[in-house]
Amino acid sequence: MEVTARAPGKIILAGEHAVVHGCTAVASSIDLYTSVSLRLRPEDEDTIKLQLNDIGLDFSWAIGRIKEVLSRLGSPFSSTPTSCSPEIVKSLAALVDEQSFPESKIGLASGVYAFLWLYTSILGFKPATVVVSSELPVGAGLGSSAAYCVALSAALLALSDSAKLDVSQKGWFTFKSEAELVNKWAFEGEKIIHGRPSGVDNSVSTFGNVIKFKSGVMTRIDSNMPLRMLITNTKVGRDTKALVANVSARKSRHPDAMCSVLNAIEAISAEWSTIIQSHAVDDLCLSANEEKLGELMEMNQGLLFSIGVSHASIETILRTTMKYKLASKLTGAGGGGCVLTLLPTHVSGAVIDKLVEELESFGFQCFMAGIGGKGVQISFDHSS
């Protein structure tokens, strides 16, 4: 039996940075996915294999070796999501180091630790081959690590005793009651990769659609508006912690002005939520709503610029999309990362092609994405 799980990436539509200061952020799934295929092997094969297709890394561990390293700390196998202790992370690191991890890709090692923890916790020591492929760029603020943890958790749970799934179902289907369990396990994987994640990325990837997030409380909202975005990756890496710290420092230097800026961002997030939940009765109404969202994006970007989180590469994208009368804003931490451009329904394919060509001439990478689609899905392959 082989199972494939796919989980979507995410974007922040409004409220990034302000969310750190108690305001609302609005995040959405995008229809770009990370897929994890899991095939259990005969018991006598005695290895767990991991193939990371997009980054060209393959790993293979003898099950006896994994047992030897982890059994000193007690069996990780657990039917309820549990956190990985620092001692176990050290043991997992030893298992990964034995595989001669390439120095240039060492930043991805924590993703392999998360794999070993989730695998042994959910499936124990069954031999298998796991193949990961993704449409999401790594480290660009599109939730690639969360999509990886969610898809991995879903695939593992699908073949475990924890989930009671109808394996005879054809095509892609979503989890029902098991989605919360997938989300909790994925959050444990995210903790291994990021230390102290907010939980927003894995929640959006698990449940899909749109989530409002404020002061640690998440509210799922249903978008009734089909939206398309052009996502442009500047390919400029950024230091999220430093960007967040700089905003806090600016707030302490200019408390009154910054309070006004954050209140304005809060109002933008609230309006986003209202508009995307409304039902457009006709094309004219849909066009008016798209225009309002475009204006909100422009205002939000201006406010993000004012708190110091834009970047020369972001401004280049903004200038380019402005020539086509399209609204854009950075998404996530800023300082590089990705920019969203709203593609209203009336914009022709020829115009989009021309814009993409111009953006790619600067060395940027462009993706088209639908907003607010389904969360994690699974599919069983009955031919194997």
mmCIF file of C-alpha atoms in Angstrom:
data_model
loop_
_atom_site.group_PDB
_atom_site.id
_atom_site.type_symbol
_atom_site.label_atom_id
_atom_site.label_comp_id
_atom_site.label_asym_id
_atom_site.label_seq_id
_atom_site.Cartn_x
_atom_site.Cartn_y
_atom_site.Cartn_z
ATOM 1 C CA MET A 1 0.000 0.000 0.000
ATOM 2 C CA GLU A 2 1.231 3.471 -0.872
ATOM 3 C CA VAL A 3 -0.262 6.724 0.372
ATOM 4 C CA THR A 4 0.437 10.256 -0.848
ATOM 5 C CA ALA A 5 -0.406 13.346 1.180
ATOM 6 C CA ARG A 6 -0.246 16.879 -0.144
ATOM 7 C CA ALA A 7 -0.371 20.033 1.980
ATOM 8 C CA PRO A 8 -0.585 23.641 0.783
ATOM 9 C CA GLY A 9 1.717 26.558 1.451
ATOM 10 C CA LYS A 10 0.528 29.810 2.989
ATOM 11 C CA ILE A 11 0.675 33.565 2.601
ATOM 12 C CA ILE A 12 -0.063 36.396 5.018
ATOM 13 C CA LEU A 13 -2.726 38.563 3.368
ATOM 14 C CA ALA A 14 -2.647 41.289 6.029
ATOM 15 C CA GLY A 15 -1.278 42.037 9.485
ATOM 16 C CA GLU A 16 2.305 40.734 9.360
ATOM 17 C CA HIS A 17 4.531 42.353 12.031
ATOM 18 C CA ALA A 18 1.474 44.010 13.637
ATOM 19 C CA VAL A 19 0.481 40.538 14.877
ATOM 20 C CA VAL A 20 3.574 40.531 17.137
ATOM 21 C CA HIS A 21 2.105 43.623 18.870
ATOM 22 C CA GLY A 22 -1.338 42.143 19.555
ATOM 23 C CA CYS A 23 -3.044 42.982 16.246
ATOM 24 C CA THR A 24 -4.868 40.616 13.872
ATOM 25 C CA ALA A 25 -3.132 38.830 10.987
ATOM 26 C CA VAL A 26 -5.025 37.160 8.140
ATOM 27 C CA ALA A 27 -3.338 34.119 6.563
ATOM 28 C CA SER A 28 -4.489 31.980 3.649
ATOM 29 C CA SER A 29 -3.607 28.693 1.998
ATOM 30 C CA ILE A 30 -2.322 28.767 -1.598
ATOM 31 C CA ASP A 31 -2.655 26.026 -4.200
ATOM 32 C CA LEU A 32 1.067 25.260 -4.270
ATOM 33 C CA TYR A 33 1.798 21.996 -2.477
ATOM 34 C CA THR A 34 4.354 19.815 -0.774
ATOM 35 C CA SER A 35 3.702 16.116 -1.404
ATOM 36 C CA VAL A 36 4.875 13.159 0.660
ATOM 37 C CA SER A 37 4.540 9.599 -0.678
ATOM 38 C CA LEU A 38 4.957 6.746 1.780
ATOM 39 C CA ARG A 39 5.298 3.100 0.823
ATOM 40 C CA LEU A 40 5.688 0.470 3.533
ATOM 41 C CA ARG A 41 8.260 -2.240 2.686
ATOM 42 C CA PRO A 42 8.389 -5.931 3.637
ATOM 43 C CA GLU A 43 9.594 -6.419 7.243
ATOM 44 C CA ASP A 44 12.806 -8.132 6.105
ATOM 45 C CA GLU A 45 14.041 -5.016 4.242
ATOM 46 C CA ASP A 46 14.983 -3.411 7.577
ATOM 47 C CA THR A 47 15.569 0.181 6.339
ATOM 48 C CA ILE A 48 13.804 3.525 6.422
ATOM 49 C CA LYS A 49 14.583 5.596 3.332
ATOM 50 C CA LEU A 50 13.950 9.321 2.798
ATOM 51 C CA GLN A 51 14.247 10.988 -0.617
ATOM 52 C CA LEU A 52 14.078 14.802 -0.800
ATOM 53 C CA ASN A 53 13.589 15.153 -4.551
ATOM 54 C CA ASP A 54 13.824 18.927 -4.975
ATOM 55 C CA ILE A 55 17.078 19.321 -3.103
ATOM 56 C CA GLY A 56 18.648 16.099 -4.331
ATOM 57 C CA LEU A 57 19.232 14.459 -0.952
ATOM 58 C CA ASP A 58 18.678 10.760 -0.175
ATOM 59 C CA PHE A 59 18.990 9.085 3.213
ATOM 60 C CA SER A 60 18.815 5.479 4.314
ATOM 61 C CA TRP A 61 18.916 4.261 7.918
ATOM 62 C CA ALA A 62 19.129 0.687 9.162
ATOM 63 C CA ILE A 63 16.198 0.198 11.542
ATOM 64 C CA GLY A 64 18.505 -1.531 14.004
ATOM 65 C CA ARG A 65 20.670 1.600 14.138
ATOM 66 C CA ILE A 66 17.670 3.895 14.756
ATOM 67 C CA LYS A 67 16.441 1.580 17.522
ATOM 68 C CA GLU A 68 19.911 1.512 19.086
ATOM 69 C CA VAL A 69 20.162 5.320 19.185
ATOM 70 C CA LEU A 70 16.599 6.043 20.327
ATOM 71 C CA SER A 71 16.017 3.110 22.690
ATOM 72 C CA ARG A 72 18.505 4.573 25.184
ATOM 73 C CA LEU A 73 15.951 7.358 25.650
ATOM 74 C CA GLY A 74 12.869 5.115 25.706
ATOM 75 C CA SER A 75 10.704 4.306 22.680
ATOM 76 C CA PRO A 76 9.384 7.437 20.971
ATOM 77 C CA PHE A 77 6.344 5.536 19.620
ATOM 78 C CA SER A 78 3.248 7.408 20.809
ATOM 79 C CA SER A 79 -0.434 7.575 19.929
ATOM 80 C CA THR A 80 -0.665 11.199 21.106
ATOM 81 C CA PRO A 81 1.480 14.096 19.851
ATOM 82 C CA THR A 82 4.453 14.640 22.128
ATOM 83 C CA SER A 83 7.304 17.133 22.060
ATOM 84 C CA CYS A 84 10.796 16.062 21.114
ATOM 85 C CA SER A 85 13.202 16.644 24.011
ATOM 86 C CA PRO A 86 16.617 18.324 23.460
ATOM 87 C CA GLU A 87 18.296 14.969 24.304
ATOM 88 C CA ILE A 88 16.370 13.214 21.525
ATOM 89 C CA VAL A 89 17.172 16.041 19.066
ATOM 90 C CA LYS A 90 20.874 15.399 19.826
ATOM 91 C CA SER A 91 20.400 11.679 19.125
ATOM 92 C CA LEU A 92 18.551 12.432 15.872
ATOM 93 C CA ALA A 93 21.356 14.803 14.877
ATOM 94 C CA ALA A 94 23.841 11.954 15.382
ATOM 95 C CA LEU A 95 21.782 9.731 13.039
ATOM 96 C CA VAL A 96 21.720 12.473 10.399
ATOM 97 C CA ASP A 97 25.440 13.279 10.790
ATOM 98 C CA GLU A 98 26.251 9.636 9.971
ATOM 99 C CA GLN A 99 24.750 10.247 6.521
ATOM 100 C CA SER A 100 27.448 12.828 5.618
ATOM 101 C CA PHE A 101 25.069 15.752 5.246
ATOM 102 C CA PRO A 102 26.409 18.255 2.660
ATOM 103 C CA GLU A 103 27.712 21.411 4.356
ATOM 104 C CA SER A 104 25.947 23.707 1.850
ATOM 105 C CA LYS A 105 22.552 22.294 2.847
ATOM 106 C CA ILE A 106 23.094 22.027 6.596
ATOM 107 C CA GLY A 107 20.242 24.484 7.217
ATOM 108 C CA LEU A 108 17.851 21.738 6.093
ATOM 109 C CA ALA A 109 19.138 19.178 8.627
ATOM 110 C CA SER A 110 16.447 20.070 11.201
ATOM 111 C CA GLY A 111 13.822 19.018 8.618
ATOM 112 C CA VAL A 112 15.410 15.552 8.582
ATOM 113 C CA TYR A 113 15.393 15.447 12.420
ATOM 114 C CA ALA A 114 11.659 16.265 12.248
ATOM 115 C CA PHE A 115 11.172 13.406 9.772
ATOM 116 C CA LEU A 116 12.875 10.869 12.055
ATOM 117 C CA TRP A 117 10.922 12.060 15.110
ATOM 118 C CA LEU A 118 7.524 12.047 13.399
ATOM 119 C CA TYR A 119 8.180 8.734 11.639
ATOM 120 C CA THR A 120 9.303 6.777 14.710
ATOM 121 C CA SER A 121 6.663 8.422 16.936
ATOM 122 C CA ILE A 122 3.753 7.597 14.617
ATOM 123 C CA LEU A 123 4.803 4.393 12.801
ATOM 124 C CA GLY A 124 7.500 3.044 15.120
ATOM 125 C CA PHE A 125 10.180 1.077 13.260
ATOM 126 C CA LYS A 126 8.375 -0.224 10.185
ATOM 127 C CA PRO A 127 10.532 -0.329 7.039
ATOM 128 C CA ALA A 128 9.441 2.150 4.349
ATOM 129 C CA THR A 129 10.434 4.534 1.582
ATOM 130 C CA VAL A 130 9.322 8.157 1.892
ATOM 131 C CA VAL A 131 9.584 10.542 -1.074
ATOM 132 C CA VAL A 132 9.132 14.314 -0.671
ATOM 133 C CA SER A 133 8.589 16.766 -3.534
ATOM 134 C CA SER A 134 7.464 20.388 -3.365
ATOM 135 C CA GLU A 135 6.264 23.312 -5.466
ATOM 136 C CA LEU A 136 7.191 25.709 -2.640
ATOM 137 C CA PRO A 137 10.552 27.497 -2.439
ATOM 138 C CA VAL A 138 12.363 26.907 0.867
ATOM 139 C CA GLY A 139 12.884 29.855 3.213
ATOM 140 C CA ALA A 140 10.792 32.341 1.224
ATOM 141 C CA GLY A 141 8.029 32.789 3.813
ATOM 142 C CA LEU A 142 5.477 30.590 2.023
ATOM 143 C CA GLY A 143 5.204 28.003 4.790
ATOM 144 C CA SER A 144 7.317 25.316 3.123
ATOM 145 C CA SER A 145 8.428 23.701 6.404
ATOM 146 C CA ALA A 146 4.854 23.595 7.730
ATOM 147 C CA ALA A 147 3.539 22.072 4.480
ATOM 148 C CA TYR A 148 6.310 19.448 4.762
ATOM 149 C CA CYS A 149 5.421 18.635 8.402
ATOM 150 C CA VAL A 150 1.682 18.532 7.654
ATOM 151 C CA ALA A 151 2.017 16.304 4.554
ATOM 152 C CA LEU A 152 4.452 14.026 6.393
ATOM 153 C CA SER A 153 2.208 13.730 9.476
ATOM 154 C CA ALA A 154 -0.833 13.052 7.272
ATOM 155 C CA ALA A 155 0.898 10.302 5.282
ATOM 156 C CA LEU A 156 2.227 8.640 8.440
ATOM 157 C CA LEU A 157 -1.114 8.822 10.263
ATOM 158 C CA ALA A 158 -2.947 7.469 7.196
ATOM 159 C CA LEU A 159 -1.044 4.177 7.544
ATOM 160 C CA SER A 160 -1.074 4.099 11.362
ATOM 161 C CA ASP A 161 -3.606 2.704 13.802
ATOM 162 C CA SER A 162 -4.429 6.226 15.037
ATOM 163 C CA ALA A 163 -6.495 7.137 11.958
ATOM 164 C CA LYS A 164 -9.437 5.048 10.833
ATOM 165 C CA LEU A 165 -9.558 5.858 7.128
ATOM 166 C CA ASP A 166 -11.415 4.175 4.301
ATOM 167 C CA VAL A 167 -8.447 3.090 2.171
ATOM 168 C CA SER A 168 -10.750 2.061 -0.687
ATOM 169 C CA GLN A 169 -11.559 5.727 -1.469
ATOM 170 C CA LYS A 170 -10.416 6.900 -4.899
ATOM 171 C CA GLY A 171 -8.709 10.207 -5.705
ATOM 172 C CA TRP A 172 -7.830 13.001 -3.266
ATOM 173 C CA PHE A 173 -9.858 13.379 -0.099
ATOM 174 C CA THR A 174 -9.570 15.467 3.051
ATOM 175 C CA PHE A 175 -9.315 14.310 6.641
ATOM 176 C CA LYS A 176 -12.398 14.671 8.780
ATOM 177 C CA SER A 177 -11.943 14.119 12.518
ATOM 178 C CA GLU A 178 -8.227 13.247 12.093
ATOM 179 C CA ALA A 179 -7.276 16.744 10.818
ATOM 180 C CA GLU A 180 -6.734 18.049 14.366
ATOM 181 C CA LEU A 181 -4.363 15.142 15.089
ATOM 182 C CA VAL A 182 -2.432 15.839 11.874
ATOM 183 C CA ASN A 183 -2.145 19.502 12.911
ATOM 184 C CA LYS A 184 -0.853 18.649 16.397
ATOM 185 C CA TRP A 185 1.825 16.285 15.092
ATOM 186 C CA ALA A 186 2.846 18.802 12.398
ATOM 187 C CA PHE A 187 3.231 21.472 15.099
ATOM 188 C CA GLU A 188 5.663 19.170 16.933
ATOM 189 C CA GLY A 189 7.674 18.875 13.702
ATOM 190 C CA GLU A 190 7.625 22.660 13.279
ATOM 191 C CA LYS A 191 8.988 23.054 16.823
ATOM 192 C CA ILE A 192 12.005 20.902 15.889
ATOM 193 C CA ILE A 193 12.636 23.061 12.806
ATOM 194 C CA HIS A 194 11.840 26.540 14.183
ATOM 195 C CA GLY A 195 12.045 26.343 17.985
ATOM 196 C CA ARG A 196 9.010 28.484 18.845
ATOM 197 C CA PRO A 197 6.607 28.629 15.883
ATOM 198 C CA SER A 198 3.255 30.407 16.221
ATOM 199 C CA GLY A 199 1.265 27.454 14.877
ATOM 200 C CA VAL A 200 -0.327 29.591 12.155
ATOM 201 C CA ASP A 201 1.553 28.020 9.227
ATOM 202 C CA ASN A 202 0.740 24.404 10.111
ATOM 203 C CA SER A 203 -2.895 25.293 10.902
ATOM 204 C CA VAL A 204 -3.387 26.987 7.521
ATOM 205 C CA SER A 205 -1.718 24.042 5.781
ATOM 206 C CA THR A 206 -3.842 21.475 7.643
ATOM 207 C CA PHE A 207 -7.256 23.141 7.426
ATOM 208 C CA GLY A 208 -6.829 25.310 4.308
ATOM 209 C CA ASN A 209 -8.947 28.343 3.539
ATOM 210 C CA VAL A 210 -8.288 31.485 5.635
ATOM 211 C CA ILE A 211 -7.322 31.941 9.284
ATOM 212 C CA LYS A 212 -7.437 35.045 11.480
ATOM 213 C CA PHE A 213 -4.821 35.105 14.210
ATOM 214 C CA LYS A 214 -4.651 37.462 17.197
ATOM 215 C CA SER A 215 -2.811 37.159 20.523
ATOM 216 C CA GLY A 216 -2.400 33.409 20.121
ATOM 217 C CA VAL A 217 -6.063 32.781 19.236
ATOM 218 C CA MET A 218 -6.850 31.375 15.777
ATOM 219 C CA THR A 219 -10.237 31.681 14.060
ATOM 220 C CA ARG A 220 -10.964 29.826 10.836
ATOM 221 C CA ILE A 221 -12.969 31.853 8.324
ATOM 222 C CA ASP A 222 -14.490 30.732 5.037
ATOM 223 C CA SER A 223 -13.536 32.770 2.007
ATOM 224 C CA ASN A 224 -16.381 33.138 -0.473
ATOM 225 C CA MET A 225 -14.269 35.024 -2.975
ATOM 226 C CA PRO A 226 -12.170 33.327 -5.687
ATOM 227 C CA LEU A 227 -8.860 35.187 -5.640
ATOM 228 C CA ARG A 228 -5.699 34.820 -7.702
ATOM 229 C CA MET A 229 -2.315 36.166 -6.716
ATOM 230 C CA LEU A 230 0.993 36.417 -8.486
ATOM 231 C CA ILE A 231 3.627 35.536 -5.885
ATOM 232 C CA THR A 232 7.084 36.894 -6.682
ATOM 233 C CA ASN A 233 10.070 35.484 -4.795
ATOM 234 C CA THR A 234 12.842 38.077 -4.491
ATOM 235 C CA LYS A 235 15.237 35.203 -3.585
ATOM 236 C CA VAL A 236 16.658 37.598 -0.966
ATOM 237 C CA GLY A 237 17.126 35.801 2.338
ATOM 238 C CA ARG A 238 16.106 37.634 5.480
ATOM 239 C CA ASP A 239 16.618 37.535 9.220
ATOM 240 C CA THR A 240 13.069 37.449 10.616
ATOM 241 C CA LYS A 241 14.199 37.882 14.242
ATOM 242 C CA ALA A 242 16.213 41.011 13.380
ATOM 243 C CA LEU A 243 13.313 42.506 11.378
ATOM 244 C CA VAL A 244 10.888 41.906 14.269
ATOM 245 C CA ALA A 245 13.376 43.397 16.759
ATOM 246 C CA ASN A 246 13.853 46.500 14.576
ATOM 247 C CA VAL A 247 10.084 47.115 14.466
ATOM 248 C CA SER A 248 9.921 46.838 18.270
ATOM 249 C CA ALA A 249 12.821 49.274 18.605
ATOM 250 C CA ARG A 250 11.073 51.751 16.291
ATOM 251 C CA LYS A 251 7.917 51.389 18.378
ATOM 252 C CA SER A 252 9.818 52.230 21.569
ATOM 253 C CA ARG A 253 11.365 55.323 19.895
ATOM 254 C CA HIS A 254 8.077 56.554 18.360
ATOM 255 C CA PRO A 255 5.281 55.057 20.486
ATOM 256 C CA ASP A 256 2.440 57.344 19.410
ATOM 257 C CA ALA A 257 3.142 57.248 15.669
ATOM 258 C CA MET A 258 3.712 53.473 15.723
ATOM 259 C CA CYS A 259 0.507 52.948 17.695
ATOM 260 C CA SER A 260 -1.392 54.760 14.894
ATOM 261 C CA VAL A 261 0.316 52.641 12.221
ATOM 262 C CA LEU A 262 -0.522 49.391 14.039
ATOM 263 C CA ASN A 263 -4.145 50.495 14.532
ATOM 264 C CA ALA A 264 -4.376 51.203 10.798
ATOM 265 C CA ILE A 265 -3.024 47.716 9.994
ATOM 266 C CA GLU A 266 -5.587 46.233 12.421
ATOM 267 C CA ALA A 267 -8.368 48.017 10.510
ATOM 268 C CA ILE A 268 -7.006 46.658 7.213
ATOM 269 C CA SER A 269 -7.018 43.067 8.538
ATOM 270 C CA ALA A 270 -10.614 43.494 9.747
ATOM 271 C CA GLU A 271 -11.725 44.814 6.355
ATOM 272 C CA TRP A 272 -9.941 41.983 4.502
ATOM 273 C CA SER A 273 -11.847 39.440 6.615
ATOM 274 C CA THR A 274 -15.186 41.121 5.949
ATOM 275 C CA ILE A 275 -14.694 41.412 2.184
ATOM 276 C CA ILE A 276 -13.510 37.852 1.530
ATOM 277 C CA GLN A 277 -16.395 36.415 3.551
ATOM 278 C CA SER A 278 -19.006 38.403 1.613
ATOM 279 C CA HIS A 279 -20.929 36.871 -1.299
ATOM 280 C CA ALA A 280 -20.578 38.907 -4.509
ATOM 281 C CA VAL A 281 -24.009 38.882 -6.166
ATOM 282 C CA ASP A 282 -22.652 39.672 -9.641
ATOM 283 C CA ASP A 283 -19.455 40.463 -11.599
ATOM 284 C CA LEU A 284 -19.798 44.177 -10.861
ATOM 285 C CA CYS A 285 -19.873 43.497 -7.133
ATOM 286 C CA LEU A 286 -16.885 41.109 -7.457
ATOM 287 C CA SER A 287 -14.923 43.798 -9.347
ATOM 288 C CA ALA A 288 -15.713 46.379 -6.660
ATOM 289 C CA ASN A 289 -14.514 43.977 -3.950
ATOM 290 C CA GLU A 290 -11.300 43.219 -5.863
ATOM 291 C CA GLU A 291 -10.674 46.955 -6.179
ATOM 292 C CA LYS A 292 -11.149 47.425 -2.425
ATOM 293 C CA LEU A 293 -8.712 44.581 -1.662
ATOM 294 C CA GLY A 294 -6.177 46.165 -4.032
ATOM 295 C CA GLU A 295 -6.458 49.455 -2.152
ATOM 296 C CA LEU A 296 -6.064 47.664 1.194
ATOM 297 C CA MET A 297 -2.904 45.953 -0.121
ATOM 298 C CA GLU A 298 -1.437 49.308 -1.229
ATOM 299 C CA MET A 299 -2.205 50.887 2.152
ATOM 300 C CA ASN A 300 -0.797 47.886 4.019
ATOM 301 C CA GLN A 301 2.409 47.998 1.968
ATOM 302 C CA GLY A 302 2.815 51.731 2.654
ATOM 303 C CA LEU A 303 2.464 51.065 6.370
ATOM 304 C CA LEU A 304 4.955 48.169 6.220
ATOM 305 C CA PHE A 305 7.402 50.490 4.432
ATOM 306 C CA SER A 306 6.881 53.053 7.207
ATOM 307 C CA ILE A 307 7.864 50.550 9.919
ATOM 308 C CA GLY A 308 11.083 49.663 8.080
ATOM 309 C CA VAL A 309 10.496 46.160 6.721
ATOM 310 C CA SER A 310 10.591 46.747 2.962
ATOM 311 C CA HIS A 311 13.710 46.156 0.817
ATOM 312 C CA ALA A 312 15.156 47.400 -2.488
ATOM 313 C CA SER A 313 14.125 44.133 -4.203
ATOM 314 C CA ILE A 314 10.540 44.511 -2.920
ATOM 315 C CA GLU A 315 10.401 48.120 -4.139
ATOM 316 C CA THR A 316 11.561 46.975 -7.615
ATOM 317 C CA ILE A 317 8.618 44.557 -7.781
ATOM 318 C CA LEU A 318 6.200 47.253 -6.561
ATOM 319 C CA ARG A 319 7.401 49.716 -9.232
ATOM 320 C CA THR A 320 7.057 47.048 -11.926
ATOM 321 C CA THR A 321 3.536 45.928 -10.970
ATOM 322 C CA MET A 322 2.441 49.575 -10.578
ATOM 323 C CA LYS A 323 3.151 50.119 -14.292
ATOM 324 C CA TYR A 324 0.457 47.520 -14.975
ATOM 325 C CA LYS A 325 -1.895 49.229 -12.474
ATOM 326 C CA LEU A 326 -1.796 46.148 -10.215
ATOM 327 C CA ALA A 327 -1.679 46.304 -6.411
ATOM 328 C CA SER A 328 1.103 44.547 -4.501
ATOM 329 C CA LYS A 329 2.435 44.113 -0.976
ATOM 330 C CA LEU A 330 5.136 42.128 0.751
ATOM 331 C CA THR A 331 4.005 39.020 2.610
ATOM 332 C CA GLY A 332 5.565 37.719 5.817
ATOM 333 C CA ALA A 333 8.670 39.155 7.450
ATOM 334 C CA GLY A 334 9.727 41.466 4.590
ATOM 335 C CA GLY A 335 13.359 42.455 4.076
ATOM 336 C CA GLY A 336 13.231 40.223 0.959
ATOM 337 C CA GLY A 337 11.109 37.087 0.793
ATOM 338 C CA CYS A 338 7.969 37.270 -1.360
ATOM 339 C CA VAL A 339 5.605 39.897 -2.745
ATOM 340 C CA LEU A 340 1.896 39.353 -3.513
ATOM 341 C CA THR A 341 0.242 40.953 -6.535
ATOM 342 C CA LEU A 342 -3.545 40.773 -6.784
ATOM 343 C CA LEU A 343 -4.711 39.535 -10.199
ATOM 344 C CA PRO A 344 -8.285 40.788 -10.672
ATOM 345 C CA THR A 345 -10.604 38.678 -12.849
ATOM 346 C CA HIS A 346 -10.557 41.284 -15.649
ATOM 347 C CA VAL A 347 -6.755 41.112 -16.165
ATOM 348 C CA SER A 348 -5.868 39.249 -19.355
ATOM 349 C CA GLY A 349 -3.430 36.364 -19.600
ATOM 350 C CA ALA A 350 -1.321 38.388 -22.061
ATOM 351 C CA VAL A 351 -0.830 41.175 -19.483
ATOM 352 C CA ILE A 352 0.127 38.663 -16.785
ATOM 353 C CA ASP A 353 2.613 36.958 -19.140
ATOM 354 C CA LYS A 354 4.229 40.313 -19.924
ATOM 355 C CA LEU A 355 4.459 41.216 -16.226
ATOM 356 C CA VAL A 356 5.981 37.825 -15.333
ATOM 357 C CA GLU A 357 8.527 38.168 -18.135
ATOM 358 C CA GLU A 358 9.553 41.595 -16.854
ATOM 359 C CA LEU A 359 9.811 40.419 -13.219
ATOM 360 C CA GLU A 360 11.825 37.344 -14.209
ATOM 361 C CA SER A 361 14.233 39.568 -16.170
ATOM 362 C CA PHE A 362 15.308 40.955 -12.759
ATOM 363 C CA GLY A 363 16.087 37.402 -11.607
ATOM 364 C CA PHE A 364 12.914 37.025 -9.542
ATOM 365 C CA GLN A 365 10.866 33.809 -9.487
ATOM 366 C CA CYS A 366 7.098 34.005 -10.119
ATOM 367 C CA PHE A 367 4.268 31.670 -9.120
ATOM 368 C CA MET A 368 0.546 31.937 -9.855
ATOM 369 C CA ALA A 369 -1.628 30.802 -6.983
ATOM 370 C CA GLY A 370 -5.275 30.484 -6.074
ATOM 371 C CA ILE A 371 -6.070 31.644 -2.551
ATOM 372 C CA GLY A 372 -7.966 29.910 0.242
ATOM 373 C CA GLY A 373 -8.286 26.388 -1.154
ATOM 374 C CA LYS A 374 -8.439 23.037 0.620
ATOM 375 C CA GLY A 375 -6.030 21.989 3.344
ATOM 376 C CA VAL A 376 -4.137 18.705 3.514
ATOM 377 C CA GLN A 377 -5.442 15.871 1.326
ATOM 378 C CA ILE A 378 -4.531 12.213 0.918
ATOM 379 C CA SER A 379 -4.761 9.628 -1.806
ATOM 380 C CA PHE A 380 -4.216 5.863 -1.667
ATOM 381 C CA ASP A 381 -2.503 4.072 -4.553
ATOM 382 C CA HIS A 382 -4.105 0.650 -4.950
ATOM 383 C CA SER A 383 -1.826 -0.508 -7.771
ATOM 384 C CA SER A 384 1.185 -1.070 -5.527
#
